[in-house]
PDB file of C-alpha atoms in Angstrom:
ATOM      1  CA  MET A   1      88.527 101.559  85.313  1.00  0.00           C
ATOM      2  CA  SER A   2      85.038 100.380  86.187  1.00  0.00           C
ATOM      3  CA  ASP A   3      83.184 102.252  88.944  1.00  0.00           C
ATOM      4  CA  GLY A   4      86.543 103.632  90.134  1.00  0.00           C
ATOM      5  CA  HIS A   5      88.079 100.157  90.132  1.00  0.00           C
ATOM      6  CA  PHE A   6      91.064  99.131  88.027  1.00  0.00           C
ATOM      7  CA  VAL A   7      90.072  96.142  85.886  1.00  0.00           C
ATOM      8  CA  TYR A   8      91.650  93.784  83.353  1.00  0.00           C
ATOM      9  CA  THR A   9      88.641  92.115  81.723  1.00  0.00           C
ATOM     10  CA  LYS A  10      90.619  89.271  80.108  1.00  0.00           C
ATOM     11  CA  VAL A  11      91.936  88.032  83.474  1.00  0.00           C
ATOM     12  CA  LYS A  12      91.186  84.354  82.787  1.00  0.00           C
ATOM     13  CA  SER A  13      93.374  84.447  79.652  1.00  0.00           C
ATOM     14  CA  LEU A  14      96.441  85.025  81.864  1.00  0.00           C
ATOM     15  CA  GLU A  15      96.487  81.439  83.206  1.00  0.00           C
ATOM     16  CA  GLY A  16      99.931  79.937  82.515  1.00  0.00           C
ATOM     17  CA  LYS A  17     101.394  83.067  80.899  1.00  0.00           C
ATOM     18  CA  PRO A  18     104.934  84.199  81.771  1.00  0.00           C
ATOM     19  CA  LYS A  19     105.339  86.471  84.779  1.00  0.00           C
ATOM     20  CA  VAL A  20     105.606  90.200  84.086  1.00  0.00           C
ATOM     21  CA  PHE A  21     107.245  93.277  85.554  1.00  0.00           C
ATOM     22  CA  GLY A  22     109.889  91.432  87.602  1.00  0.00           C
ATOM     23  CA  GLY A  23     107.542  88.731  88.887  1.00  0.00           C
ATOM     24  CA  GLN A  24     106.469  90.678  91.969  1.00  0.00           C
ATOM     25  CA  CYS A  25     102.783  90.430  92.847  1.00  0.00           C
ATOM     26  CA  ALA A  26     102.218  94.179  92.519  1.00  0.00           C
ATOM     27  CA  GLY A  27     103.802  94.066  89.070  1.00  0.00           C
ATOM     28  CA  LEU A  28     100.966  91.932  87.732  1.00  0.00           C
ATOM     29  CA  VAL A  29      98.246  94.463  88.531  1.00  0.00           C
ATOM     30  CA  GLN A  30     100.462  97.347  87.414  1.00  0.00           C
ATOM     31  CA  TRP A  31     101.176  95.650  84.069  1.00  0.00           C
ATOM     32  CA  TYR A  32      97.577  94.744  83.209  1.00  0.00           C
ATOM     33  CA  THR A  33      95.683  97.723  84.684  1.00  0.00           C
ATOM     34  CA  LYS A  34      96.385 101.448  84.995  1.00  0.00           C
ATOM     35  CA  VAL A  35      96.601 101.195  88.776  1.00  0.00           C
ATOM     36  CA  GLY A  36      99.947 103.038  88.936  1.00  0.00           C
ATOM     37  CA  LYS A  37     102.655 102.890  91.580  1.00  0.00           C
ATOM     38  CA  ALA A  38     101.857 101.032  94.784  1.00  0.00           C
ATOM     39  CA  ASP A  39     102.438 104.114  96.947  1.00  0.00           C
ATOM     40  CA  THR A  40      99.361 105.692  95.307  1.00  0.00           C
ATOM     41  CA  TRP A  41      97.051 102.775  96.145  1.00  0.00           C
ATOM     42  CA  ARG A  42      94.315 103.265  98.720  1.00  0.00           C
ATOM     43  CA  GLU A  43      91.960 100.750 100.263  1.00  0.00           C
ATOM     44  CA  GLY A  44      88.513 100.436  98.730  1.00  0.00           C
ATOM     45  CA  ILE A  45      85.764  98.008  99.707  1.00  0.00           C
ATOM     46  CA  GLN A  46      86.615  94.678 101.284  1.00  0.00           C
ATOM     47  CA  VAL A  47      86.415  91.867  98.731  1.00  0.00           C
ATOM     48  CA  ARG A  48      84.748  89.266 100.966  1.00  0.00           C
ATOM     49  CA  GLY A  49      80.982  89.555 100.812  1.00  0.00           C
ATOM     50  CA  ASN A  50      80.934  92.150  98.036  1.00  0.00           C
ATOM     51  CA  ALA A  51      80.855  89.907  94.950  1.00  0.00           C
ATOM     52  CA  SER A  52      77.976  91.860  93.410  1.00  0.00           C
ATOM     53  CA  GLU A  53      80.076  95.053  93.457  1.00  0.00           C
ATOM     54  CA  ILE A  54      83.346  93.625  92.105  1.00  0.00           C
ATOM     55  CA  VAL A  55      83.818  92.459  88.517  1.00  0.00           C
ATOM     56  CA  SER A  56      86.225  89.732  87.469  1.00  0.00           C
ATOM     57  CA  GLY A  57      89.645  91.236  86.719  1.00  0.00           C
ATOM     58  CA  THR A  58      89.503  93.929  89.415  1.00  0.00           C
ATOM     59  CA  ALA A  59      92.848  94.817  91.031  1.00  0.00           C
ATOM     60  CA  VAL A  60      92.872  93.861  94.733  1.00  0.00           C
ATOM     61  CA  ALA A  61      95.478  93.937  97.488  1.00  0.00           C
ATOM     62  CA  THR A  62      96.146  93.695 101.204  1.00  0.00           C
ATOM     63  CA  PHE A  63      96.257  96.974 103.120  1.00  0.00           C
ATOM     64  CA  GLU A  64      97.331  98.307 106.508  1.00  0.00           C
ATOM     65  CA  ASN A  65      95.686 101.475 107.777  1.00  0.00           C
ATOM     66  CA  GLY A  66      94.276 102.130 104.316  1.00  0.00           C
ATOM     67  CA  VAL A  67      97.562 101.938 102.386  1.00  0.00           C
ATOM     68  CA  TYR A  68      99.471  99.145 100.650  1.00  0.00           C
ATOM     69  CA  PRO A  69     102.492  98.192 102.830  1.00  0.00           C
ATOM     70  CA  ASN A  70     104.683  97.359  99.778  1.00  0.00           C
ATOM     71  CA  ARG A  71     107.060  95.099 101.720  1.00  0.00           C
ATOM     72  CA  SER A  72     109.022  92.209 100.209  1.00  0.00           C
ATOM     73  CA  HIS A  73     106.679  89.727 101.952  1.00  0.00           C
ATOM     74  CA  GLY A  74     103.566  89.733 104.142  1.00  0.00           C
ATOM     75  CA  ASN A  75     101.383  91.661 101.690  1.00  0.00           C
ATOM     76  CA  HIS A  76      99.875  90.793  98.324  1.00  0.00           C
ATOM     77  CA  ALA A  77      98.268  92.160  95.162  1.00  0.00           C
ATOM     78  CA  ALA A  78      96.313  90.206  92.552  1.00  0.00           C
ATOM     79  CA  LEU A  79      93.491  90.294  90.029  1.00  0.00           C
ATOM     80  CA  TYR A  80      90.134  89.179  91.432  1.00  0.00           C
ATOM     81  CA  ILE A  81      88.256  86.382  89.654  1.00  0.00           C
ATOM     82  CA  SER A  82      85.419  85.297  91.968  1.00  0.00           C
ATOM     83  CA  GLN A  83      84.548  84.178  95.496  1.00  0.00           C
ATOM     84  CA  ASP A  84      82.563  81.562  97.360  1.00  0.00           C
ATOM     85  CA  SER A  85      81.913  80.679 101.004  1.00  0.00           C
ATOM     86  CA  GLN A  86      85.472  79.381 101.512  1.00  0.00           C
ATOM     87  CA  GLY A  87      87.641  81.978  99.835  1.00  0.00           C
ATOM     88  CA  ILE A  88      88.531  84.228  96.931  1.00  0.00           C
ATOM     89  CA  TRP A  89      89.840  83.124  93.541  1.00  0.00           C
ATOM     90  CA  VAL A  90      92.582  85.387  92.195  1.00  0.00           C
ATOM     91  CA  MET A  91      95.044  85.454  89.312  1.00  0.00           C
ATOM     92  CA  ASP A  92      98.476  86.239  90.689  1.00  0.00           C
ATOM     93  CA  GLN A  93     102.225  85.902  90.503  1.00  0.00           C
ATOM     94  CA  TRP A  94     105.234  86.125  92.813  1.00  0.00           C
ATOM     95  CA  THR A  95     108.925  85.715  92.174  1.00  0.00           C
ATOM     96  CA  SER A  96     109.203  81.991  93.013  1.00  0.00           C
ATOM     97  CA  LYS A  97     105.931  81.015  91.290  1.00  0.00           C
ATOM     98  CA  PRO A  98     106.603  79.446  87.850  1.00  0.00           C
ATOM     99  CA  SER A  99     104.021  81.502  85.921  1.00  0.00           C
ATOM    100  CA  ILE A 100     100.899  83.613  86.284  1.00  0.00           C
ATOM    101  CA  SER A 101      98.103  81.364  87.539  1.00  0.00           C
ATOM    102  CA  LYS A 102      94.878  81.330  89.501  1.00  0.00           C
ATOM    103  CA  ARG A 103      94.573  80.177  93.082  1.00  0.00           C
ATOM    104  CA  LYS A 104      92.089  80.278  95.906  1.00  0.00           C
ATOM    105  CA  MET A 105      92.936  82.435  98.910  1.00  0.00           C
ATOM    106  CA  LEU A 106      90.984  80.833 101.756  1.00  0.00           C
ATOM    107  CA  PHE A 107      89.330  82.921 104.459  1.00  0.00           C
ATOM    108  CA  ARG A 108      91.686  82.707 107.465  1.00  0.00           C
ATOM    109  CA  GLY A 109      90.381  85.463 109.738  1.00  0.00           C
ATOM    110  CA  LYS A 110      92.317  87.673 112.123  1.00  0.00           C
ATOM    111  CA  ASN A 111      94.795  87.276 114.960  1.00  0.00           C
ATOM    112  CA  SER A 112      93.895  88.308 118.514  1.00  0.00           C
ATOM    113  CA  ASP A 113      95.621  91.686 117.919  1.00  0.00           C
ATOM    114  CA  GLY A 114      93.292  92.428 114.977  1.00  0.00           C
ATOM    115  CA  SER A 115      95.868  91.848 112.246  1.00  0.00           C
ATOM    116  CA  PHE A 116      95.094  89.363 109.490  1.00  0.00           C
ATOM    117  CA  VAL A 117      96.405  85.803 109.768  1.00  0.00           C
ATOM    118  CA  ASP A 118      98.956  85.291 106.943  1.00  0.00           C
ATOM    119  CA  PRO A 119      97.653  88.216 104.841  1.00  0.00           C
ATOM    120  CA  SER A 120      99.435  87.130 101.634  1.00  0.00           C
ATOM    121  CA  ASN A 121      97.331  83.963 101.630  1.00  0.00           C
ATOM    122  CA  ASN A 122      94.152  85.165 103.355  1.00  0.00           C
ATOM    123  CA  GLY A 123      91.034  86.072 101.383  1.00  0.00           C
ATOM    124  CA  ASP A 124      89.768  88.074 104.364  1.00  0.00           C
ATOM    125  CA  ALA A 125      92.682  90.499 103.938  1.00  0.00           C
ATOM    126  CA  LEU A 126      91.855  91.573 100.361  1.00  0.00           C
ATOM    127  CA  SER A 127      90.321  94.916  99.432  1.00  0.00           C
ATOM    128  CA  VAL A 128      89.791  96.639  96.096  1.00  0.00           C
ATOM    129  CA  ILE A 129      92.567  99.032  95.044  1.00  0.00           C
ATOM    130  CA  ILE A 130      91.392 102.618  94.511  1.00  0.00           C
ATOM    131  CA  HIS A 131      92.975 106.068  94.227  1.00  0.00           C
ATOM    132  CA  GLU A 132      91.718 109.015  96.248  1.00  0.00           C
TER     133      GLU A 132
END
């Protein structure tokens, strides 16, 4: 943990490695950090715009009302790498993805009802995982 964040400092070394812990997105952050079970995760600071407060390798996820929804789709967890004006670079996995790899989650904003557009692929939807 770094400043209350769960961090895997060798995040860039994961590129191309085999998926872990069943291939689910949450499994990646659970395997490489001590973040624990998803039902214990709480929402920390939003990732977008807070690059100076988030180190590479920090566990991040999408949240609803401060908790991780933990559904089979429509939510996501990953390891943060960096961000720019267009989106957030993460290291992630999911069951149909061939291996662990990095990708850019573009900023996609919110729907008219306030929910995030396509949260599993939306950099705006990511927050740091913390425990209370």
